[in-house]
Backbone as numpy.savetxt, mean C-alpha at the origin, in Angstrom:
# Nx Ny Nz CAx CAy CAz Cx Cy Cz
-18.03 10.04 -1.78 -16.85 9.65 -2.53 -16.06 10.91 -2.91
-14.74 10.78 -2.89 -13.87 11.84 -3.36 -13.46 11.55 -4.79
-13.04 12.58 -5.47 -12.65 12.46 -6.87 -11.14 12.57 -6.96
-10.51 11.68 -7.77 -9.08 11.78 -8.07 -8.92 11.81 -9.58
-7.75 12.18 -10.04 -7.48 12.23 -11.48 -6.37 11.24 -11.79
-6.58 10.42 -12.80 -5.58 9.45 -13.23 -5.34 9.67 -14.72
-4.09 9.79 -15.11 -3.74 9.97 -16.52 -3.87 8.64 -17.26
-4.53 8.68 -18.40 -4.68 7.51 -19.26 -4.37 7.92 -20.69
-4.19 6.93 -21.56 -3.91 7.26 -22.96 -5.18 7.80 -23.62
-5.04 8.51 -24.74 -6.20 9.14 -25.40 -7.30 8.16 -25.79
-6.94 6.95 -26.21 -7.95 5.98 -26.61 -8.82 5.57 -25.42
-8.18 5.33 -24.27 -8.92 4.98 -23.07 -9.83 6.12 -22.64
-9.31 7.34 -22.70 -10.12 8.51 -22.33 -11.34 8.63 -23.22
-11.16 8.42 -24.50 -12.27 8.51 -25.45 -13.35 7.46 -25.13
-12.91 6.24 -24.85 -13.86 5.18 -24.51 -14.58 5.50 -23.20
-13.85 6.08 -22.24 -14.46 6.45 -20.96 -15.59 7.44 -21.17
-15.32 8.47 -21.96 -16.32 9.53 -22.16 -17.55 9.05 -22.92
-17.42 7.98 -23.68 -18.59 7.46 -24.42 -19.27 6.30 -23.70
-18.69 5.84 -22.59 -19.27 4.72 -21.84 -20.52 5.19 -21.09
-21.41 4.25 -20.82 -22.63 4.56 -20.07 -22.29 4.89 -18.61
-23.18 5.59 -17.97 -22.99 5.95 -16.56 -22.88 4.69 -15.71
-23.70 3.70 -16.02 -23.67 2.44 -15.27 -22.31 1.77 -15.38
-21.76 1.72 -16.60 -20.46 1.10 -16.81 -19.36 1.91 -16.09
-19.43 3.22 -16.17 -18.45 4.06 -15.48 -18.50 3.84 -13.97
-19.71 3.71 -13.43 -19.86 3.45 -11.99 -19.23 2.11 -11.61
-19.47 1.09 -12.44 -18.89 -0.23 -12.18 -17.37 -0.18 -12.24
-16.86 0.51 -13.23 -15.40 0.64 -13.36 -14.84 1.42 -12.18
-15.53 2.47 -11.77 -15.09 3.27 -10.64 -14.99 2.44 -9.36
-16.00 1.60 -9.12 -15.97 0.74 -7.93 -14.81 -0.26 -8.01
-14.64 -0.84 -9.17 -13.55 -1.80 -9.36 -12.19 -1.11 -9.17
-12.01 0.05 -9.77 -10.73 0.76 -9.65 -10.48 1.20 -8.22
-11.51 1.59 -7.50 -11.37 1.96 -6.10 -10.77 0.80 -5.31
-11.32 -0.40 -5.52 -10.82 -1.58 -4.82 -9.38 -1.89 -5.21
-9.09 -1.80 -6.51 -7.75 -2.14 -6.99 -6.70 -1.14 -6.49
-7.03 0.14 -6.55 -6.09 1.17 -6.10 -5.83 1.01 -4.61
-6.87 0.79 -3.83 -6.70 0.61 -2.39 -5.82 -0.60 -2.09
-6.04 -1.70 -2.80 -5.25 -2.91 -2.59 -3.78 -2.68 -2.93
-3.52 -2.00 -4.03 -2.14 -1.72 -4.44 -1.45 -0.83 -3.42
-2.13 0.20 -2.97 -1.55 1.11 -1.99 -1.30 0.38 -0.67
-2.25 -0.44 -0.24 -2.07 -1.20 1.01 -0.87 -2.12 0.92
-0.70 -2.81 -0.21 0.45 -3.71 -0.39 1.75 -2.91 -0.35
1.75 -1.76 -1.01 2.95 -0.91 -1.03 3.29 -0.46 0.37
2.28 -0.01 1.12 2.53 0.44 2.48 3.01 -0.71 3.35
2.41 -1.89 3.17 2.86 -3.06 3.93 4.31 -3.38 3.59
4.66 -3.30 2.31 6.02 -3.58 1.89 6.98 -2.57 2.49
6.59 -1.29 2.52 7.43 -0.26 3.12 7.64 -0.51 4.60
6.59 -0.90 5.29 6.68 -1.17 6.72 7.59 -2.38 6.97
7.41 -3.43 6.17 8.24 -4.62 6.33 9.70 -4.31 6.05
9.95 -3.49 5.04 11.32 -3.08 4.72 11.92 -2.28 5.88
11.14 -1.36 6.44 11.59 -0.56 7.58 11.94 -1.46 8.76
11.06 -2.41 9.07 11.29 -3.31 10.19 12.53 -4.17 9.96
12.72 -4.62 8.75 13.91 -5.41 8.42 15.18 -4.59 8.63
15.17 -3.36 8.15 16.33 -2.49 8.32 16.56 -2.16 9.79
15.50 -1.93 10.54 15.61 -1.65 11.96 16.18 -2.86 12.70
15.71 -4.05 12.35 16.19 -5.28 12.98 17.69 -5.44 12.74
18.14 -5.18 11.50 19.56 -5.29 11.19 20.38 -4.26 11.96
19.88 -3.04 12.03 20.59 -1.98 12.75 20.72 -2.32 14.23
19.65 -2.82 14.82 19.69 -3.18 16.24 20.65 -4.35 16.48
20.67 -5.29 15.56 21.58 -6.43 15.69 23.04 -5.96 15.62
23.32 -5.03 14.71 24.66 -4.48 14.60 25.07 -3.74 15.86
24.11 -3.16 16.55 24.39 -2.43 17.79 24.36 -3.33 19.02
24.14 -4.64 18.80 24.21 -5.59 19.89 22.88 -5.94 20.54
21.79 -5.42 20.04 20.48 -5.74 20.60 19.94 -6.97 19.89
20.13 -8.12 20.52 19.67 -9.37 19.92 18.25 -9.68 20.38
17.64 -10.68 19.79 16.29 -11.09 20.18 16.29 -11.57 21.63
17.35 -12.25 22.05 17.42 -12.73 23.44 17.44 -11.56 24.42
18.21 -10.54 24.12 18.27 -9.37 24.99 16.92 -8.66 25.02
16.30 -8.53 23.87 14.99 -7.89 23.80 13.96 -8.69 24.60
14.00 -10.01 24.48 13.08 -10.85 25.24 13.28 -10.65 26.75
14.55 -10.57 27.18 14.84 -10.36 28.59 14.30 -9.01 29.06
14.46 -7.97 28.25 13.95 -6.64 28.60 12.45 -6.68 28.75
11.78 -7.30 27.80 10.32 -7.37 27.82 9.81 -8.24 28.98
10.56 -9.27 29.33 10.16 -10.16 30.42 10.22 -9.43 31.76
11.17 -8.52 31.92 11.32 -7.77 33.16 10.15 -6.84 33.43
9.47 -6.41 32.40 8.35 -5.49 32.58 7.16 -6.24 32.90
């Protein structure tokens, strides 16, 4: 496992430092899953936004789905 640093308020930090190792390990596993899920959703959203913008740009330049289908069919 790699270590990262996350800023929290002083009360949360105090509770963290007094929590048992077992509880900290459980929280660490849970936070690992949550952080990964949030980042994956963000990356998916960025990709979908990029594709949407690309689709609009191509449409403005005259590349429609029908033309794209014809190009792909020829190959």
